[in-house]
JSON list of C-alpha atoms in Angstrom, two decimals:
[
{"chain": "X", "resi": 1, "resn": "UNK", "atom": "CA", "xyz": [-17.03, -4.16, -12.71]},
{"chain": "X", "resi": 2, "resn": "UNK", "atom": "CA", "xyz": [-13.29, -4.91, -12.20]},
{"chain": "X", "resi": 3, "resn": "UNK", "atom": "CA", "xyz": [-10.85, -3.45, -14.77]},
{"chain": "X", "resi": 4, "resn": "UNK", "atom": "CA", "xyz": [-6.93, -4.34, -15.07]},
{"chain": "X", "resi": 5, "resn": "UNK", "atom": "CA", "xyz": [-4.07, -3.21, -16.74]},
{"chain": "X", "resi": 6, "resn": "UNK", "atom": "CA", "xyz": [0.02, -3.94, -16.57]},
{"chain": "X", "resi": 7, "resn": "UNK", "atom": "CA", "xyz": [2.36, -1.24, -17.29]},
{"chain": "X", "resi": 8, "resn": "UNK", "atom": "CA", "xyz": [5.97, -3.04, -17.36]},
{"chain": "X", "resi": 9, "resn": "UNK", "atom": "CA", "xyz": [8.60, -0.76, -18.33]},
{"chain": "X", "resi": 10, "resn": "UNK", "atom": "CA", "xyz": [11.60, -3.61, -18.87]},
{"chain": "X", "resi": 11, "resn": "UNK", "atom": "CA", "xyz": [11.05, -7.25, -19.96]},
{"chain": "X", "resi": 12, "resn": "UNK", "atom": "CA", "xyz": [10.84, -9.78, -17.00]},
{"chain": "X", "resi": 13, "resn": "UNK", "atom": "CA", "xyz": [11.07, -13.63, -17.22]},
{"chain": "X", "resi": 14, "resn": "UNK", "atom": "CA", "xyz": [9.68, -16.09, -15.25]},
{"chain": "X", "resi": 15, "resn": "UNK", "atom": "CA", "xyz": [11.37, -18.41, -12.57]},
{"chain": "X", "resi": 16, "resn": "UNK", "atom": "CA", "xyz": [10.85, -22.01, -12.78]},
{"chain": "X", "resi": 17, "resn": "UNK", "atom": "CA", "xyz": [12.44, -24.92, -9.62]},
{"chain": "X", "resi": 18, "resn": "UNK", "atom": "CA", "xyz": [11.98, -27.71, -8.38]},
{"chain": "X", "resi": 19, "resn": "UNK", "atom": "CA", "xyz": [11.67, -29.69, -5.12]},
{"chain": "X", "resi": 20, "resn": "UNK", "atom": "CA", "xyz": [14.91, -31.20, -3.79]},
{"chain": "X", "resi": 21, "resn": "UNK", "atom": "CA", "xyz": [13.44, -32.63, -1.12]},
{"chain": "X", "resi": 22, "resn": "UNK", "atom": "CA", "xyz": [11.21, -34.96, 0.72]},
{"chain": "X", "resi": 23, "resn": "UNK", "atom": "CA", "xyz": [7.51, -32.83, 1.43]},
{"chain": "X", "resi": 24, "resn": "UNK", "atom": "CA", "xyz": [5.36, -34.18, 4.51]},
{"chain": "X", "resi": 25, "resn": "UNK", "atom": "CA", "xyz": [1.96, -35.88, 3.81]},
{"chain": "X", "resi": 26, "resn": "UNK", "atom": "CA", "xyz": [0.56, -33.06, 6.01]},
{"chain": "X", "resi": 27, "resn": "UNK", "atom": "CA", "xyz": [2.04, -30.47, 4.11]},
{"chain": "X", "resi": 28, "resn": "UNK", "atom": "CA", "xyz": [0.52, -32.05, 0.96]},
{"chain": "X", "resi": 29, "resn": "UNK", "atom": "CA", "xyz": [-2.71, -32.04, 1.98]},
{"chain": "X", "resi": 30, "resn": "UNK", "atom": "CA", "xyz": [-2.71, -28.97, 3.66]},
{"chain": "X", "resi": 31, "resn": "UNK", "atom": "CA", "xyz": [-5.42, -26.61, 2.06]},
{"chain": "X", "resi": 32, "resn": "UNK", "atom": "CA", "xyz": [-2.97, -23.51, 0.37]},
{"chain": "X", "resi": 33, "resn": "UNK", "atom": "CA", "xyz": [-3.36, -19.98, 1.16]},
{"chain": "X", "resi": 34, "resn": "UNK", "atom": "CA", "xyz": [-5.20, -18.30, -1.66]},
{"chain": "X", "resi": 35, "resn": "UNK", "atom": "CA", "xyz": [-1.93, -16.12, -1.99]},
{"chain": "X", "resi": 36, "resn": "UNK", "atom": "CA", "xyz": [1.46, -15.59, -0.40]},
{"chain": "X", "resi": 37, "resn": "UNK", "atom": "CA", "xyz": [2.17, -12.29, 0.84]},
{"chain": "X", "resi": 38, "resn": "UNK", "atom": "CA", "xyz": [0.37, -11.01, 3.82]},
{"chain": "X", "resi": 39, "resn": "UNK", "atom": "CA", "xyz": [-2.97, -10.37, 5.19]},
{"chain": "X", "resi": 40, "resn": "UNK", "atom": "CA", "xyz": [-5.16, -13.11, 4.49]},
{"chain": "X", "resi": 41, "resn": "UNK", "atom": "CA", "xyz": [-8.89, -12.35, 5.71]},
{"chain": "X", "resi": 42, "resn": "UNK", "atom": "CA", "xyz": [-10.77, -15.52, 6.41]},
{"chain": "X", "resi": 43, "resn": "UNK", "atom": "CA", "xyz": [-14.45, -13.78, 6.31]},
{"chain": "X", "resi": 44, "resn": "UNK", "atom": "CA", "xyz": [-15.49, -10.77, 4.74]},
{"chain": "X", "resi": 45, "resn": "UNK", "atom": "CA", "xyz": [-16.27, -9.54, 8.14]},
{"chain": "X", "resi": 46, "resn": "UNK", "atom": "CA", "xyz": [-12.58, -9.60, 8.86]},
{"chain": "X", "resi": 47, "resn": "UNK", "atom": "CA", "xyz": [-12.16, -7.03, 5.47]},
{"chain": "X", "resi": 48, "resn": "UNK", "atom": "CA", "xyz": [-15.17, -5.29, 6.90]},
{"chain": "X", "resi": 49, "resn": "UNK", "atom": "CA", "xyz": [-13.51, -4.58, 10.56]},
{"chain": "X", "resi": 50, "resn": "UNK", "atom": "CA", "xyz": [-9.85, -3.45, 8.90]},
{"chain": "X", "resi": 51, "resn": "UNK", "atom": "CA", "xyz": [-11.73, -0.95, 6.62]},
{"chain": "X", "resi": 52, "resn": "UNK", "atom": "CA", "xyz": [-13.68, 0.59, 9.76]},
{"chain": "X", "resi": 53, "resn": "UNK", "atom": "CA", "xyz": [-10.35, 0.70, 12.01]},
{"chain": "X", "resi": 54, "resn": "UNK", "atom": "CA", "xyz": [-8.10, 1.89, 9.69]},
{"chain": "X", "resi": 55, "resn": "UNK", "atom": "CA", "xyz": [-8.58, 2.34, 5.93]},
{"chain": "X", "resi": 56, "resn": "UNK", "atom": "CA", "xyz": [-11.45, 4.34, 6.37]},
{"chain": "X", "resi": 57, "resn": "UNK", "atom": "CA", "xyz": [-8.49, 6.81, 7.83]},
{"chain": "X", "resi": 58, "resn": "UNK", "atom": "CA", "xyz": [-6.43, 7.10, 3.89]},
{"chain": "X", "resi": 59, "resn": "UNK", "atom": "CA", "xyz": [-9.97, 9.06, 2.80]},
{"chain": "X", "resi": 60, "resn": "UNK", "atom": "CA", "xyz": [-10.26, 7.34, -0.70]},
{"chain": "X", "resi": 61, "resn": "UNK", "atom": "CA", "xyz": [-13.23, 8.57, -2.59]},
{"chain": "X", "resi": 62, "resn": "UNK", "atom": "CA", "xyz": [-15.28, 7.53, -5.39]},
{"chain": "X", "resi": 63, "resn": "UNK", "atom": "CA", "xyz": [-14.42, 8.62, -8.67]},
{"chain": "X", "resi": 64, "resn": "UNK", "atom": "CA", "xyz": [-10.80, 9.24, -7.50]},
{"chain": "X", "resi": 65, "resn": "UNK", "atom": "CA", "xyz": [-7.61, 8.37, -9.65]},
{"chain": "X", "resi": 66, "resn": "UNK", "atom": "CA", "xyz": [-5.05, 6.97, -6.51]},
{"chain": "X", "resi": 67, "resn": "UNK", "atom": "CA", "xyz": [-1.89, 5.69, -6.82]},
{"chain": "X", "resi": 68, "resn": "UNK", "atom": "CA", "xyz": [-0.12, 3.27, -3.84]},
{"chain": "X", "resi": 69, "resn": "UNK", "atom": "CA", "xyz": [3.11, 3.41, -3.81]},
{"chain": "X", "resi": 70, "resn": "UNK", "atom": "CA", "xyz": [4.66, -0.25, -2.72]},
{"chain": "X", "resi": 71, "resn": "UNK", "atom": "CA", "xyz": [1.46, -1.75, -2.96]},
{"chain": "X", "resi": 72, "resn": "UNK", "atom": "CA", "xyz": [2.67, -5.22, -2.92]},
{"chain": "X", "resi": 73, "resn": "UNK", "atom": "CA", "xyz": [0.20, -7.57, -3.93]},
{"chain": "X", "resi": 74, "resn": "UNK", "atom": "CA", "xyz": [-3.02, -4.97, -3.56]},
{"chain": "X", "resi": 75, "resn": "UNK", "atom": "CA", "xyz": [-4.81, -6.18, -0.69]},
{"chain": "X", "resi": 76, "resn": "UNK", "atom": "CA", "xyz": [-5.06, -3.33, 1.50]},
{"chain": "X", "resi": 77, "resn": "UNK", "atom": "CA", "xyz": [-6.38, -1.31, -1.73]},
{"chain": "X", "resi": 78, "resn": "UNK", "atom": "CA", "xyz": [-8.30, -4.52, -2.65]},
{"chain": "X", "resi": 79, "resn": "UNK", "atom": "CA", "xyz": [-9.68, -4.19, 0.72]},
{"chain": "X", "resi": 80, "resn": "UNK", "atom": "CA", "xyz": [-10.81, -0.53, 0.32]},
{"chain": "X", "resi": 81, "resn": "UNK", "atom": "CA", "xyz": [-12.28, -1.48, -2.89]},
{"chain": "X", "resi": 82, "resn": "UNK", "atom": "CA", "xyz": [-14.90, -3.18, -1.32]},
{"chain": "X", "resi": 83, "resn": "UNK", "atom": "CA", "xyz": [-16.52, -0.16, 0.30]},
{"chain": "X", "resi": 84, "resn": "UNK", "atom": "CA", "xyz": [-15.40, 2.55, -1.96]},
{"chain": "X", "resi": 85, "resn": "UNK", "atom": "CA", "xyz": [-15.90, 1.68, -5.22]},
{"chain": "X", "resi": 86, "resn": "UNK", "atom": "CA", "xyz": [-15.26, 3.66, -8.82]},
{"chain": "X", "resi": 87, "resn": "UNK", "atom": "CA", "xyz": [-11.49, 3.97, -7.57]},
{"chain": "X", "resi": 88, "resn": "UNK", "atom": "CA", "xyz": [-9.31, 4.40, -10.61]},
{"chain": "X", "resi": 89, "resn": "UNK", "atom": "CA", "xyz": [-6.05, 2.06, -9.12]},
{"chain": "X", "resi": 90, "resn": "UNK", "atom": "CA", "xyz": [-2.10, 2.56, -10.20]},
{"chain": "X", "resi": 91, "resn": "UNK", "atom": "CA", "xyz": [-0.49, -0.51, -7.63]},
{"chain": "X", "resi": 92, "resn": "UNK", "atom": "CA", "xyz": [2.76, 0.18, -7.75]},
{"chain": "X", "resi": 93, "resn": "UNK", "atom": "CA", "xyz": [5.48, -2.10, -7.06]},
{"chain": "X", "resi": 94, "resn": "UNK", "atom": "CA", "xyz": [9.13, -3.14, -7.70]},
{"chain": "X", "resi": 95, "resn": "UNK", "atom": "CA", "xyz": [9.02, -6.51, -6.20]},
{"chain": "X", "resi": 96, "resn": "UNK", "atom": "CA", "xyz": [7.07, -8.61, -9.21]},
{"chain": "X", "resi": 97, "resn": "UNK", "atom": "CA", "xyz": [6.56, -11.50, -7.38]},
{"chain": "X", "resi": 98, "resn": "UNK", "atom": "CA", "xyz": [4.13, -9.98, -4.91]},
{"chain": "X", "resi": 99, "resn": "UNK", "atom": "CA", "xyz": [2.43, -7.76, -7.22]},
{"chain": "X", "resi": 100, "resn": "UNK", "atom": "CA", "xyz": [1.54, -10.39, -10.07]},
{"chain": "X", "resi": 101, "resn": "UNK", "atom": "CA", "xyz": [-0.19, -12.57, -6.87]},
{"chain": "X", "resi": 102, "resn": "UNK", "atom": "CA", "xyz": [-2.77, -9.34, -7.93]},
{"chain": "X", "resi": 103, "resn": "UNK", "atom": "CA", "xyz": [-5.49, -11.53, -9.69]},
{"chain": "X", "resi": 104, "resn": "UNK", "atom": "CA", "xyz": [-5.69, -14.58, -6.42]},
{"chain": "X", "resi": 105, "resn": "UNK", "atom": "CA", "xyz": [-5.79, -11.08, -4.52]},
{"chain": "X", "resi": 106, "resn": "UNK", "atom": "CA", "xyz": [-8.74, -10.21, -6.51]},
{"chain": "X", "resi": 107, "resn": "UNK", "atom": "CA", "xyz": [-10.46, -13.47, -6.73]},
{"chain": "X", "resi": 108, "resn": "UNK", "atom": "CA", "xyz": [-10.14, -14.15, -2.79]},
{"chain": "X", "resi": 109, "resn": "UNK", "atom": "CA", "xyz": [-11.96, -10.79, -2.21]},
{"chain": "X", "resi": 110, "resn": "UNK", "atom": "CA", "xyz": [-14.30, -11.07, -4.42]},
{"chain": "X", "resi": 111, "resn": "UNK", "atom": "CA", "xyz": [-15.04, -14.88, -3.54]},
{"chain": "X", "resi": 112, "resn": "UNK", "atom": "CA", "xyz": [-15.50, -12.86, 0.61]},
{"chain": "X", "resi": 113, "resn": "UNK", "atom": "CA", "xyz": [-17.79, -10.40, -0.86]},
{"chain": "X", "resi": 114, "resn": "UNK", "atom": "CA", "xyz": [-19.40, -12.81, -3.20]},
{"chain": "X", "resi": 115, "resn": "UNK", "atom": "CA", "xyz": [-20.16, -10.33, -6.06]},
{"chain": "X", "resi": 116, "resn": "UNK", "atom": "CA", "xyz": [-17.60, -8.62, -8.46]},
{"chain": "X", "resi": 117, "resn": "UNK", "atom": "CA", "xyz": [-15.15, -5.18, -6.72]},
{"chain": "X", "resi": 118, "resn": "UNK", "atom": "CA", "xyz": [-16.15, -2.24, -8.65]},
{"chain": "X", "resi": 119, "resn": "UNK", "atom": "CA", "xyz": [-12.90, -0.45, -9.39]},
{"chain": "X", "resi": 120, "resn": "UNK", "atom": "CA", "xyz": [-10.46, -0.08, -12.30]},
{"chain": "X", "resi": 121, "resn": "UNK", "atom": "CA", "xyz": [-6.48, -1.43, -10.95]},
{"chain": "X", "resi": 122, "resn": "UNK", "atom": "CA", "xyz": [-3.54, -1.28, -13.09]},
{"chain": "X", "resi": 123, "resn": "UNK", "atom": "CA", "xyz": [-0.34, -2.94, -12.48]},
{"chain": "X", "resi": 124, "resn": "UNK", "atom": "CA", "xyz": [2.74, -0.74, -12.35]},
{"chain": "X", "resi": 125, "resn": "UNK", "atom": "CA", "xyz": [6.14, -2.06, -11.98]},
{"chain": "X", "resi": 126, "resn": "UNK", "atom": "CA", "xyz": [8.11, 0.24, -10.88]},
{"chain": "X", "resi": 127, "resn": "UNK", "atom": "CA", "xyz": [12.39, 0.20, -9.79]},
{"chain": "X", "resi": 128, "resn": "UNK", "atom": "CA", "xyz": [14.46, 1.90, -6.77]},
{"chain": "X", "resi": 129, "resn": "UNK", "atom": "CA", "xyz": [14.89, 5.31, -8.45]},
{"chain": "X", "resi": 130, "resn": "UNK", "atom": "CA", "xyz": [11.70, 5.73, -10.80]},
{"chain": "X", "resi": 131, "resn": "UNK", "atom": "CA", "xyz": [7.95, 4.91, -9.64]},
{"chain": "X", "resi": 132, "resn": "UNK", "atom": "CA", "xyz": [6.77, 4.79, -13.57]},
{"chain": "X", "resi": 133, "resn": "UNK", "atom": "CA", "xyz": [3.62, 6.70, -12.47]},
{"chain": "X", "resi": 134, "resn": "UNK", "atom": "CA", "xyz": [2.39, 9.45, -14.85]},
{"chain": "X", "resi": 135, "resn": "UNK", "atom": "CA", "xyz": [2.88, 13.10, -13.91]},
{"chain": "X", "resi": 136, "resn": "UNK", "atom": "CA", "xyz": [0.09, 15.25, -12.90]},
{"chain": "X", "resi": 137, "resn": "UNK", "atom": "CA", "xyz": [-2.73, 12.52, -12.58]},
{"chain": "X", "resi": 138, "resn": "UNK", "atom": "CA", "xyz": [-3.94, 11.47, -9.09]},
{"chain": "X", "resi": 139, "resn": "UNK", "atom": "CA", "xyz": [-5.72, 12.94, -6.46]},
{"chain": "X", "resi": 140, "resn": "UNK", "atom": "CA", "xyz": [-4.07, 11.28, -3.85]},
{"chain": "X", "resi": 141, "resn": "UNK", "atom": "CA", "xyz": [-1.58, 8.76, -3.14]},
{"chain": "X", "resi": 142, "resn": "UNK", "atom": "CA", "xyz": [-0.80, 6.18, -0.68]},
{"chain": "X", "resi": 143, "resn": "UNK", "atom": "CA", "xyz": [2.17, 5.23, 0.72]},
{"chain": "X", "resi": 144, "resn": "UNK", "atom": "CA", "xyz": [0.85, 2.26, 2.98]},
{"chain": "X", "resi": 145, "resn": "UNK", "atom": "CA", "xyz": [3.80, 1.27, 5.63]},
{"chain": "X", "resi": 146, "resn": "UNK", "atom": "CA", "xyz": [6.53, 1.70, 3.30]},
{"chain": "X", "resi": 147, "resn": "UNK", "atom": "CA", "xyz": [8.55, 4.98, 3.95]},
{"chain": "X", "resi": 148, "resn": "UNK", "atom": "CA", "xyz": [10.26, 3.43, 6.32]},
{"chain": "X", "resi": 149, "resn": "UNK", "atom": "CA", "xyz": [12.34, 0.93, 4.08]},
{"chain": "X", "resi": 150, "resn": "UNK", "atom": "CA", "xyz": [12.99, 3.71, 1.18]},
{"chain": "X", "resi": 151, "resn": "UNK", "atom": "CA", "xyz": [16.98, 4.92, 1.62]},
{"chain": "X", "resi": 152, "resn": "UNK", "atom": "CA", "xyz": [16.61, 7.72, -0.95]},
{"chain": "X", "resi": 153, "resn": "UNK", "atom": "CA", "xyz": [13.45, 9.36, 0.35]},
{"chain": "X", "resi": 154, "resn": "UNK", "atom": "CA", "xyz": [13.88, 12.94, -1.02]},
{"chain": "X", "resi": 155, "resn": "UNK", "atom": "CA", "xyz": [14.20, 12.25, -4.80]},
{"chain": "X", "resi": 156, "resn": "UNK", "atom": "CA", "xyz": [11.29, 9.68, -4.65]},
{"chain": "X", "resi": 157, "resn": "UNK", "atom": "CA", "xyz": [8.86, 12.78, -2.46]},
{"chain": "X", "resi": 158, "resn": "UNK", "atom": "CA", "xyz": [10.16, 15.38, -4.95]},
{"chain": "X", "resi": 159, "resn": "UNK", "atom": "CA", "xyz": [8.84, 13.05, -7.84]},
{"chain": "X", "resi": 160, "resn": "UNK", "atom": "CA", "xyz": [5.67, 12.40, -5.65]},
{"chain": "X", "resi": 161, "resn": "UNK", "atom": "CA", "xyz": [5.09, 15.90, -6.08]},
{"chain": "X", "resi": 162, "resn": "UNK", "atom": "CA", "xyz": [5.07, 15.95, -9.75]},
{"chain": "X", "resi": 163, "resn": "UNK", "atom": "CA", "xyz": [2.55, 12.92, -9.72]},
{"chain": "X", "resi": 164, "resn": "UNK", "atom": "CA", "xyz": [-0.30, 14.99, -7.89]},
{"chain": "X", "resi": 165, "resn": "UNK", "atom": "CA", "xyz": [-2.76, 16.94, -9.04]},
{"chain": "X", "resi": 166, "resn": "UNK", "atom": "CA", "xyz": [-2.36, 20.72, -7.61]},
{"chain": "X", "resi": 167, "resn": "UNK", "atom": "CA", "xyz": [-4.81, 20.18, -5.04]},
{"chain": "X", "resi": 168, "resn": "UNK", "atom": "CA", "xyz": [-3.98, 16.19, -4.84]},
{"chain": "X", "resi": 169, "resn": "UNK", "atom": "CA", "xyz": [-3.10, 14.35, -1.19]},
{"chain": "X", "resi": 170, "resn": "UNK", "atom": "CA", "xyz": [-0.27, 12.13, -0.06]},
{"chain": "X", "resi": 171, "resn": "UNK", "atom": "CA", "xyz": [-1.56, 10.08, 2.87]},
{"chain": "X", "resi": 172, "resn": "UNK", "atom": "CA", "xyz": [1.68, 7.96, 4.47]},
{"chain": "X", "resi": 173, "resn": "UNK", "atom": "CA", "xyz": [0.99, 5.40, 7.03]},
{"chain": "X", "resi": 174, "resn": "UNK", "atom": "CA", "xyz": [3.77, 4.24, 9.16]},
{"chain": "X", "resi": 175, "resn": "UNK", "atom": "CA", "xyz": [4.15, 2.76, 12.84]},
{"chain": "X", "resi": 176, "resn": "UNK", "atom": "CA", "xyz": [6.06, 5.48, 14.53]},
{"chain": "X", "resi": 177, "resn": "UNK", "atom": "CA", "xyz": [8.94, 5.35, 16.52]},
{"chain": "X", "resi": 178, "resn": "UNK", "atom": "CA", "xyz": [8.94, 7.32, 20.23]},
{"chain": "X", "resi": 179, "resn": "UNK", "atom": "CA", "xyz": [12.21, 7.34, 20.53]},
{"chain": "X", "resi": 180, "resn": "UNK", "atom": "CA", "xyz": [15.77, 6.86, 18.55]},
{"chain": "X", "resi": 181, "resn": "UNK", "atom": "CA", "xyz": [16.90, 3.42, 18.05]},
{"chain": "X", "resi": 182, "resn": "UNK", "atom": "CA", "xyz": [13.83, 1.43, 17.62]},
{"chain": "X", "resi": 183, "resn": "UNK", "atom": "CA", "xyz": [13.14, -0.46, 14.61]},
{"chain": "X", "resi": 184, "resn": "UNK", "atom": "CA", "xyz": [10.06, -2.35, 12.93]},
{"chain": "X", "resi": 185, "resn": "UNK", "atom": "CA", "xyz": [9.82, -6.10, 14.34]},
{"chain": "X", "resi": 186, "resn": "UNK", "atom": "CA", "xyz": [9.59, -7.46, 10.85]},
{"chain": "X", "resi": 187, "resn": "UNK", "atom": "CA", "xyz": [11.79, -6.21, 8.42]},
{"chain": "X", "resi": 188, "resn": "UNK", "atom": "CA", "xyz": [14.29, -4.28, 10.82]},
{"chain": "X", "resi": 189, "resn": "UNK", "atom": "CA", "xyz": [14.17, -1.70, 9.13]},
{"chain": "X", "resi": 190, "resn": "UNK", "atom": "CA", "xyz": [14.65, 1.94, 11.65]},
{"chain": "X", "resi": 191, "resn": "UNK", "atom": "CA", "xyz": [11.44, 3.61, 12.80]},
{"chain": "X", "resi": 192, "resn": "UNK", "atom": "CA", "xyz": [10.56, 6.88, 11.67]},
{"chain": "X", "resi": 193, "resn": "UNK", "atom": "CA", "xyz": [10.54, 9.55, 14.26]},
{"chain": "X", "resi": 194, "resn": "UNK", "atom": "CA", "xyz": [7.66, 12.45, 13.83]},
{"chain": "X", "resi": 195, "resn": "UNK", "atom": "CA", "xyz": [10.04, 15.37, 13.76]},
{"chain": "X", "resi": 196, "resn": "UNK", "atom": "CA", "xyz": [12.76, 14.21, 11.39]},
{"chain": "X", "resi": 197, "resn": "UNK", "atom": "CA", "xyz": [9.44, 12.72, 8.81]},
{"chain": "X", "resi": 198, "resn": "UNK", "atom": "CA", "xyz": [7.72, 16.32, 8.81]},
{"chain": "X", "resi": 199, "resn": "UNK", "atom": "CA", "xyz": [11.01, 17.94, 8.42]},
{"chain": "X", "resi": 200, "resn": "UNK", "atom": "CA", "xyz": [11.87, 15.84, 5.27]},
{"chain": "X", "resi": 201, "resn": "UNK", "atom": "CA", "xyz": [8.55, 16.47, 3.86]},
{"chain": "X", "resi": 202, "resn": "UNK", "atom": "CA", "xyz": [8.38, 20.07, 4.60]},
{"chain": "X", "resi": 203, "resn": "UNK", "atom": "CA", "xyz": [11.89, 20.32, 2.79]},
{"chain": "X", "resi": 204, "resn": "UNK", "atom": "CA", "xyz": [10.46, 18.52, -0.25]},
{"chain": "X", "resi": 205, "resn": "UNK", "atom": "CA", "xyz": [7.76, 20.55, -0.87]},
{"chain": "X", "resi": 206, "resn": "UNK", "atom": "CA", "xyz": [4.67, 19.02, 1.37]},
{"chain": "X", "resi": 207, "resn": "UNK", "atom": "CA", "xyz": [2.96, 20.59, 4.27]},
{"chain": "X", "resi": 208, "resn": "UNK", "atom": "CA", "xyz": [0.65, 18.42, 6.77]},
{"chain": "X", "resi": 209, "resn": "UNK", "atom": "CA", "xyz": [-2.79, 18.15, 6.95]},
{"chain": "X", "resi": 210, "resn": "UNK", "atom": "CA", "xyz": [-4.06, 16.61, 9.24]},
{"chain": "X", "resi": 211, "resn": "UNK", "atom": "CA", "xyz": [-2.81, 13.28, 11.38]},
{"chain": "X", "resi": 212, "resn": "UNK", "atom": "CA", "xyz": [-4.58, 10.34, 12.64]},
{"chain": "X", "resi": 213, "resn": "UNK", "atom": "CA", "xyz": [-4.44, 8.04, 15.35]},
{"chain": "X", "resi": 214, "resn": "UNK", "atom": "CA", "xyz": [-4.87, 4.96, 14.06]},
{"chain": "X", "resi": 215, "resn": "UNK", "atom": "CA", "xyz": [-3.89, 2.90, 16.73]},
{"chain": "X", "resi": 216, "resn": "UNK", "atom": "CA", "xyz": [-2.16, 4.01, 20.12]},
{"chain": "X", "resi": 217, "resn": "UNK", "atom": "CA", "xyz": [-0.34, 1.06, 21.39]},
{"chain": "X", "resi": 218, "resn": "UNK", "atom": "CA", "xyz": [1.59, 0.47, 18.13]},
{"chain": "X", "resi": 219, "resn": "UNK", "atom": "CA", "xyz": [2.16, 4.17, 17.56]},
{"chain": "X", "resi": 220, "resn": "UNK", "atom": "CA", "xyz": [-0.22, 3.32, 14.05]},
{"chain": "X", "resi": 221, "resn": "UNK", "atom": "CA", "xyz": [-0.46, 7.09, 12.34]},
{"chain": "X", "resi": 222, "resn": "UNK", "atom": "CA", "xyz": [-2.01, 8.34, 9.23]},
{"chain": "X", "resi": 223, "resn": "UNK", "atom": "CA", "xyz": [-0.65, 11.72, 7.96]},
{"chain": "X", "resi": 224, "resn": "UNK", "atom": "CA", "xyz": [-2.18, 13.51, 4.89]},
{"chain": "X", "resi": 225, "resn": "UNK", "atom": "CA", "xyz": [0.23, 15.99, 3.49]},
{"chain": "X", "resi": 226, "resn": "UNK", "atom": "CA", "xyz": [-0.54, 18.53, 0.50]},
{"chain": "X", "resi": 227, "resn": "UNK", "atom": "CA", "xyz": [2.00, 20.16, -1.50]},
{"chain": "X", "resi": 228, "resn": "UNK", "atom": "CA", "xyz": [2.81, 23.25, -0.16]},
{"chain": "X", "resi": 229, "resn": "UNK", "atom": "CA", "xyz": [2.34, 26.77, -1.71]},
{"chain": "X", "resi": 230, "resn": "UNK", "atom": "CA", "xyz": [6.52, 27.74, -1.92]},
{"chain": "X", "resi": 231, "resn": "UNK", "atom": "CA", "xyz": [8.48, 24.53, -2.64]}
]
């Protein structure tokens, strides 16, 4: 059974526009994607393959109360829902557009698996300085491809340690780069090297645990850091 909540710190409003210009027949007819933002699995065995290659690597358990830091719209922990369920969700998100496409998310999923996702999600808005996560409540959280693009990285890990449980995991995915210079193909943003991303996280308060593979030709690694006995 599928449970939902919205924690909004700030009133939002809604956007409403128009079309200025002429739309091709094609483009009317054209069947629409069942939401905007991403990954869009076609068959369930598509959802099925991306949790054996890779999300089986974050380690989500049953029962578990995880957070995901710039979830966007929730697929990827949609996605994991599917095979792990009882998950206890806090998406997190500062861009509202993408994370209020949550329910199609849902729905799409759901309509792949044909039966209902058995987890718990609740909708977390969150803004460039503050996550609006509670303190001392998850046992792990996921920072899926998103380090990369956050400028003030040690106050946000320094309040990622205050969100953990004491024996809680951090698990940060992120393309890697091998050498300086390279950035990400999409956004542009800079690639992370491996040294400089252990250093920051040893100097604000993690230690690693163990790092994944995930995929060798993309430099794809998972890295599971706990928070370290002397911060």
């Amino acid at each position: 059974m599928t449970g939902k909540s919205i924690i909004v710190p700030v009133a939002l409003c809604m956007l409403s526009g128009f079309f200025g210009s002429c739309v091709p027949i094609k483009a009317i007819f054209k069947k629409p994607k069942p939401y905007a933002y991403g990954w869009v699995p076609k068959k369930y065995e598509e959802v099925s393959k991306h949790y054996s290659d890779y999300a089986h690597w974050y380690n989500c358990k049953s029962g578990e109360t995880i957070a995901s830091i710039g979830a966007g719209n929730g697929k990827f922990e949609v996605a994991i829902s599917c095979f792990m369920p009882g998950i206890n969700w806090y998406l997190q998100e500062i861009d509202t557009l993408r994370l209020y496409q949550f329910d199609d998310v849902l729905a799409h999923f759901e309509k792949l698996k044909q039966s209902p996702i058995d987890a718990t999600f609740h909708l977390v808005v969150g803004t460039e300085s503050e996550t609006n996560l509670p303190q001392s409540t998850f046992d792990r959280i996921l920072m899926i491809n998103v380090v990369h693009e956050i400028n003030e990285r040690d106050s946000l890990m320094k309040e990622i340690g205050k969100l953990l449980n004491p024996d809680g995991k951090l698990v940060v995915m992120e393309r890697m780069g091998d050498k300086p210079g390279q950035v990400h193909g999409d956004c542009k943003f800079p690639k992370l090297l491996e040294t400089d991303l252990l250093q920051e996280m040893n100097i604000c308060g993690f230690q690693l645990a163990n790092r994944q593979i995930g995929e060798e030709m993309s430099h794809l690694v998972f890295y599971t850091f706990t928070l370290s006995s002397v911060k």
